[in-house]
Amino acid sequence: MNDIGEFALMVALATSIYGTVAYVMAARGNRIDLYLSADKVPFITWGCVMISSIALWKAFFTNDFSLQYVYAYSNIELDYFYKFSSFWGGQKGSLLFWVLILTSYMIVVHIQNRSKNLIVVPYAMAVMLAITVFFLLLLNFSTNPFERIPLPPEDGRGLNPLLQNYWMVIHPPTLYLGYVGFTVPFAFAVAALISKNLDDAWIRLTRKWTVVSWFFLCMGNLFGASWAYVELGWGGYWAWDPVENAAFMPLIVATAYLHSVMIQEKKDMMKVWNMSLILLTFVMTIFGTFITRSGLIQSVHTFDEATLGYYFLGLLFFIIVSCTALIVSRLSLLKSKNELDSFLSREAGFLFNNLLLLGIAFATFWGTIFPIISEAVRGVKITVGPPFYNQVNVPIGLALLALIGIGPIIAWRKATWSNLKKNFLKPLMFAAVGGAILFPIVPLSNRSEIYTYITFILCIFVLSSMLIEFYKGTMARYASSQTYLSALGSLIWNNKRRYGGYTVHIGIVMIYAGIAASSSYGIHTEKRLKIGETIEIRDYTLRYEKLAAIQATSVKTRIVAQLAVEKDGKRIWTARPEKEFYKGQNQPVSEVDVRSTMASDLYVILADFSEDESATIKVYHNPMVKWLWTGGWIIALGTMVSAWPDRLEQRRRLERLKLQKIVFSSAQG
Amino acid sequence: MVIHLKKISVVFFVVLFITIVNSSVASAGAILSDLENQLMCKCDDKCGKVLINCTCSTADKNRKKFTKMLESGLTVDQIVQQQIEKYGETILSAPSKNGFNLTAWVIPFGAIMIGGIGIRKLVNGWVEKKKPAIELKNIEGDAASESGGEKSSEVTSSKYSRRLKDELDRLET
């Protein structure tokens, strides 16, 4: 099976090279015979990559340690659940997984668009195939997952214990679905540039891909944060690690792109900007891969055998140079038909939203590469950690939060004073009242707490502006509906994109509130306890009951502490934090126990223990962490609503374009 | 009214900014956390984590050592300075705010300010460009109403067209 897998990778490479050339030649020479021939390539490539993937999975499940990759990331005792995820646990498998997702997406794009646009689609397919060729070249000639060991060992080294967590089964695929997903809009953008079809057709063809990829990237980041929270055992969820930054940057740039395409769709403006943004989003996804696979930057997330830096650097260079040249050569065709009417308008709001989002992305990028710059300039490699990112990104993030509230309620084209007063008065009043109520309640003793207070006020402002929009729309429809609920349902159903977007914004507000509260008001305590002793935090008393050693498998031993958690004298929960010892690993892995409510998390860690059963227990009280995860699910709901197929939308768009054409021609004539 | 509001907003934001900048970074109970936040973990595994985020045994030992140092009367700045002398700048979790390192702090905000000025100039340019066209239309409209007759209907039509355009702009796609 390994030979078949290896051979299938070679066939996939050969067919995808053929497909790239055939699609380009078919499009350039209008050769229908070549087009029909190339049309089969996505299926063949996907089939071959799938065969390779199945071969690798089979090797994991059958403990075939003759494969170096299986030996390095699995062992006989490893749970089947984690054997499945070991596939993407290392560099080689993760690259194969990347190609598997890319070729799967390619098939869907192919089926969706086969008969839609015969000028743009062949070029888009060629771009996607060319990217597939790059990854297949690496897999075949540089980092082959089917590399053999001449004398196979009896057992493998096993998967890194930190990766043996259910979030690590979900988090990487989700992130990859997002990363790879942006290949589709990028490919269509390049195809539009090459074929000079520079209206908004490519944006409409890829809108859902953009939304869905953005969603996966967003959820991938949140799942990663969840993993860090429960697995790394330091009480937090985000450490501004270079690899976390690498996943965060494309998300931020993609968010800017998602907003600015709306102006192109509505106003036929910002074409160059949108092209640049989608290029930048894709470049950032490759940059993320470069960071994890180059060995350039030290991180807990980088792959052990990070040796592919130069290849990815070459790819980045090629993409940036060729796409910039393409955009420059098409500048005359990318000229906007319309311009802004006023500084006080929703369009200008979008511009500032883009500026702030790119500001955050740039600050994060700058912080990530600054150690390298410092080393090059001064010969001193310094560290850029959370204090830098928090101090730089928090003020920008707050301005962005304000814009989330301003954007949906400021008028298109030009806001007048009366319009501003009408739309802003109520949200501002709610924010002022909320601020006044919170003022005596929340502590304001340091910079972080003041920022949090401002965040809360802005959250109230944004939330009220969103809810007022829902309220106004519902009331307008209530006359023709029987109940408020059906009016609300009909409002959302008939304007999925708009209200789906607002729902996403509500989720974002919850995430802001959760981050602000947990990072400012979190407290922790630590105590060495003997059986029967207690440790206190806020209103909770934790009584240490017992310590147990459990031989889970032949390679894993669990040491579990049991603590009774009491509040107001009543036992409300039993905490069981543990330490897991893996054979052959220097450091044990902490498995924390968390009691999570919307108000706060009680986060218990077994920091240390000794033979007399005494143990060091660390307890964190983190307020509102659950708001982050709940915000994530609200974002999921909003994205689902927004991306739901909408026949009405297409009809409305056509009617709108028709009306606009009449109006513009009469106004300009 | 608008000017008055503008003045109040400016004063509000200046006061807010000064309050944030001048506020003390850490309360007494958070001194150790503040110190842990400023230093990287220096374990053999080269984990690359900030001390406050690290759970390895070296980090635990260092925490205990720093607690004792704080209890002995040393300040956070003194301990940080000691650590820099021992390990060099790499021990710091963020660049210092002087010399070349200052560029790390200044450039992101500088980029945003330049971007903001660019957007303002761009939008102002667009708005200014549109003004003469609108004024010209108004003059044409006046001339038409003076001469009466057939052009007045065009002016009315243009007025309604503009209004319709505004209405359409308010529609969502």
CSV table of C-alpha atoms in Angstrom, one decimal, chain A residues 162 232-234 238-239 241 262 265-267 269-270 298-300 336 338-343 346-348 351-352 355-356 358-360 362-363 366 370 373-374 377-378 380-393 395-396 411-413 417 419 421 444-448 450-451 454 495 497-498 502 524 526 579 586-587 590 605 607-608 616 618 620 649 652-653 656 659-660 663-664 666-668, chain B residues 1-2 5 12 16 19-27 30 32-33 36-40 42-43 45-50 52-58 60 63-64 88-109 111-117 119-127 129-130 134 137 154 157-158 160-166 168-173:
chain,number,residue,atom,x,y,z
A,162,LEU,CA,0.5,18.0,23.9
A,232,LEU,CA,-0.9,24.3,28.1
A,233,GLY,CA,-2.0,24.9,31.7
A,234,TRP,CA,-1.1,28.5,32.3
A,238,TRP,CA,-3.6,33.4,23.6
A,239,ALA,CA,0.1,34.0,24.0
A,241,ASP,CA,3.2,33.2,19.8
A,262,MET,CA,-19.0,45.1,-0.3
A,265,GLU,CA,-20.2,45.1,-5.2
A,266,LYS,CA,-22.3,48.1,-4.3
A,267,LYS,CA,-20.3,51.0,-5.7
A,269,MET,CA,-15.0,51.0,-6.3
A,270,MET,CA,-11.8,49.9,-4.8
A,298,GLN,CA,11.1,29.5,17.7
A,299,SER,CA,7.6,28.4,18.8
A,300,VAL,CA,5.8,25.6,20.6
A,336,SER,CA,-13.1,52.8,-10.2
A,338,ASN,CA,-17.5,55.9,-8.7
A,339,GLU,CA,-15.9,57.9,-5.9
A,340,LEU,CA,-16.9,58.8,-2.4
A,341,ASP,CA,-19.2,61.7,-1.7
A,342,SER,CA,-18.3,62.4,1.9
A,343,PHE,CA,-16.0,61.8,4.7
A,346,ARG,CA,-20.5,54.3,5.4
A,347,GLU,CA,-18.0,53.9,2.6
A,348,ALA,CA,-15.5,56.0,4.5
A,351,LEU,CA,-12.0,52.5,4.5
A,352,PHE,CA,-11.2,53.2,8.1
A,355,LEU,CA,-7.1,50.8,7.8
A,356,LEU,CA,-7.4,49.6,11.4
A,358,LEU,CA,-4.5,46.2,8.3
A,359,GLY,CA,-2.9,48.2,11.1
A,360,ILE,CA,-3.5,45.3,13.5
A,362,PHE,CA,0.8,45.0,10.2
A,363,ALA,CA,1.6,45.5,13.9
A,366,TRP,CA,6.0,43.7,12.5
A,370,PHE,CA,11.2,42.2,14.5
A,373,ILE,CA,15.3,42.6,11.9
A,374,SER,CA,16.9,43.3,15.2
A,377,VAL,CA,20.6,45.3,12.2
A,378,ARG,CA,22.2,45.1,15.7
A,380,VAL,CA,21.0,41.1,19.0
A,381,LYS,CA,18.0,38.7,18.8
A,382,ILE,CA,15.3,40.1,21.1
A,383,THR,CA,12.0,38.7,22.0
A,384,VAL,CA,8.7,40.3,21.1
A,385,GLY,CA,6.0,38.8,23.3
A,386,PRO,CA,2.5,39.5,24.6
A,387,PRO,CA,3.2,42.9,26.3
A,388,PHE,CA,4.2,44.4,22.9
A,389,TYR,CA,1.1,43.0,21.1
A,390,ASN,CA,-1.2,44.0,23.9
A,391,GLN,CA,0.1,47.5,24.1
A,392,VAL,CA,0.0,48.1,20.4
A,393,ASN,CA,-3.1,46.1,19.3
A,395,PRO,CA,-5.9,50.7,21.3
A,396,ILE,CA,-6.3,49.9,17.6
A,411,ALA,CA,-25.7,56.4,6.0
A,412,TRP,CA,-24.3,55.4,2.7
A,413,ARG,CA,-22.9,58.2,0.5
A,417,TRP,CA,-26.4,65.9,11.0
A,419,ASN,CA,-29.2,61.5,10.1
A,421,LYS,CA,-28.5,62.3,15.5
A,444,LEU,CA,-10.3,51.1,37.5
A,445,SER,CA,-6.9,50.9,39.2
A,446,ASN,CA,-4.6,50.3,36.2
A,447,ARG,CA,-4.3,50.7,32.5
A,448,SER,CA,-5.6,47.3,31.7
A,450,ILE,CA,-9.4,51.2,32.2
A,451,TYR,CA,-9.1,49.6,28.7
A,454,ILE,CA,-13.8,51.4,27.7
A,495,ASN,CA,-31.9,39.8,4.3
A,497,ARG,CA,-26.4,38.6,4.2
A,498,ARG,CA,-27.1,41.8,6.2
A,502,TYR,CA,-24.9,41.7,12.2
A,524,HIS,CA,-4.9,33.3,40.6
A,526,GLU,CA,-1.2,28.8,44.5
A,579,LYS,CA,-0.5,15.4,35.4
A,586,ASN,CA,11.1,14.8,29.9
A,587,GLN,CA,8.3,17.0,31.0
A,590,SER,CA,-0.8,19.1,32.8
A,605,ILE,CA,-4.0,22.9,37.9
A,607,ALA,CA,1.3,22.1,39.6
A,608,ASP,CA,3.4,19.6,41.6
A,616,THR,CA,0.8,22.2,44.9
A,618,LYS,CA,-2.8,26.4,41.3
A,620,TYR,CA,-7.3,30.6,38.4
A,649,GLU,CA,-30.5,38.2,-3.3
A,652,ARG,CA,-32.6,42.0,-5.8
A,653,ARG,CA,-29.1,42.6,-7.1
A,656,ARG,CA,-30.9,47.1,-8.2
A,659,LEU,CA,-32.5,50.7,-11.5
A,660,GLN,CA,-29.1,52.1,-10.8
A,663,VAL,CA,-30.8,56.5,-12.5
A,664,PHE,CA,-27.1,57.0,-13.2
A,666,SER,CA,-30.4,60.0,-16.4
A,667,ALA,CA,-28.5,61.8,-13.7
A,668,GLN,CA,-25.3,61.9,-15.7
B,1,MET,CA,-23.9,72.9,18.3
B,2,VAL,CA,-21.6,70.7,16.1
B,5,LEU,CA,-19.8,68.8,20.5
B,12,PHE,CA,-13.0,63.9,26.6
B,16,LEU,CA,-9.1,59.7,28.7
B,19,THR,CA,-5.8,58.9,32.4
B,20,ILE,CA,-4.8,55.7,30.6
B,21,VAL,CA,-1.1,56.8,30.1
B,22,ASN,CA,-0.7,57.9,33.7
B,23,SER,CA,-2.5,55.0,35.3
B,24,SER,CA,-0.2,52.7,37.2
B,25,VAL,CA,0.4,49.4,35.5
B,26,ALA,CA,0.2,47.1,38.5
B,27,SER,CA,-1.4,47.1,41.9
B,30,ALA,CA,0.0,41.9,40.9
B,32,LEU,CA,4.9,39.3,40.7
B,33,SER,CA,2.6,38.9,37.7
B,36,GLU,CA,6.6,37.5,35.2
B,37,ASN,CA,5.0,39.3,32.3
B,38,GLN,CA,8.2,41.2,31.5
B,39,LEU,CA,10.5,38.2,31.4
B,40,MET,CA,10.9,35.2,29.2
B,42,LYS,CA,14.9,30.5,30.2
B,43,CYS,CA,14.5,26.8,30.5
B,45,ASP,CA,13.9,23.2,26.4
B,46,LYS,CA,14.0,26.8,25.0
B,47,CYS,CA,10.2,26.9,25.2
B,48,GLY,CA,10.0,30.5,24.0
B,49,LYS,CA,7.2,31.3,26.4
B,50,VAL,CA,6.8,34.4,28.6
B,52,ILE,CA,3.9,34.0,33.3
B,53,ASN,CA,2.7,31.6,30.6
B,54,CYS,CA,5.2,28.8,31.3
B,55,THR,CA,4.5,25.8,33.5
B,56,CYS,CA,7.9,24.0,33.3
B,57,SER,CA,9.9,23.3,36.4
B,58,THR,CA,12.5,26.0,35.5
B,60,ASP,CA,8.4,27.4,38.8
B,63,ARG,CA,9.0,32.3,40.2
B,64,LYS,CA,10.0,31.2,43.7
B,88,GLY,CA,21.1,40.0,27.7
B,89,GLU,CA,18.0,41.6,26.1
B,90,THR,CA,16.6,38.3,25.0
B,91,ILE,CA,15.3,37.8,28.5
B,92,LEU,CA,12.8,40.7,28.0
B,93,SER,CA,9.4,39.7,26.7
B,94,ALA,CA,9.0,43.0,24.7
B,95,PRO,CA,11.5,45.3,23.1
B,96,SER,CA,12.7,48.2,25.3
B,97,LYS,CA,11.4,51.7,24.4
B,98,ASN,CA,14.8,53.2,23.5
B,99,GLY,CA,17.3,53.1,20.7
B,100,PHE,CA,16.6,50.9,17.7
B,101,ASN,CA,14.0,49.0,19.6
B,102,LEU,CA,11.8,52.1,19.7
B,103,THR,CA,11.1,51.5,16.0
B,104,ALA,CA,9.2,48.4,17.0
B,105,TRP,CA,6.7,50.5,19.0
B,106,VAL,CA,6.6,53.5,16.7
B,107,ILE,CA,6.3,52.0,13.2
B,108,PRO,CA,2.8,50.3,13.6
B,109,PHE,CA,1.2,53.6,14.8
B,111,ALA,CA,1.9,53.3,9.5
B,112,ILE,CA,-1.7,53.8,10.7
B,113,MET,CA,-1.3,57.5,10.9
B,114,ILE,CA,0.2,57.7,7.4
B,115,GLY,CA,-2.6,55.5,6.2
B,116,GLY,CA,-5.2,57.6,7.9
B,117,ILE,CA,-3.8,60.8,6.4
B,119,ILE,CA,-7.4,58.1,3.3
B,120,ARG,CA,-8.4,61.6,4.4
B,121,LYS,CA,-6.5,63.1,1.4
B,122,LEU,CA,-8.0,60.6,-1.0
B,123,VAL,CA,-11.6,61.2,0.2
B,124,ASN,CA,-11.1,65.0,0.4
B,125,GLY,CA,-9.8,64.8,-3.2
B,126,TRP,CA,-12.9,62.9,-4.3
B,127,VAL,CA,-15.3,65.2,-2.5
B,129,LYS,CA,-13.7,66.9,-7.4
B,130,LYS,CA,-17.4,66.3,-7.1
B,134,ILE,CA,-22.6,69.7,-8.3
B,137,LYS,CA,-25.6,71.5,-12.1
B,154,GLU,CA,-35.1,68.2,-16.6
B,157,SER,CA,-36.1,65.0,-13.1
B,158,SER,CA,-32.5,65.4,-12.0
B,160,TYR,CA,-35.8,63.2,-8.2
B,161,SER,CA,-33.0,61.1,-9.8
B,162,ARG,CA,-30.6,62.2,-7.1
B,163,ARG,CA,-33.2,61.5,-4.5
B,164,LEU,CA,-33.9,58.1,-6.0
B,165,LYS,CA,-30.1,57.4,-6.1
B,166,ASP,CA,-30.0,58.3,-2.4
B,168,LEU,CA,-31.2,53.1,-3.7
B,169,ASP,CA,-28.0,53.7,-1.8
B,170,ARG,CA,-29.8,53.0,1.4
B,171,LEU,CA,-31.0,49.7,0.1
B,172,GLU,CA,-28.8,46.7,1.0
B,173,THR,CA,-27.5,44.3,-1.5
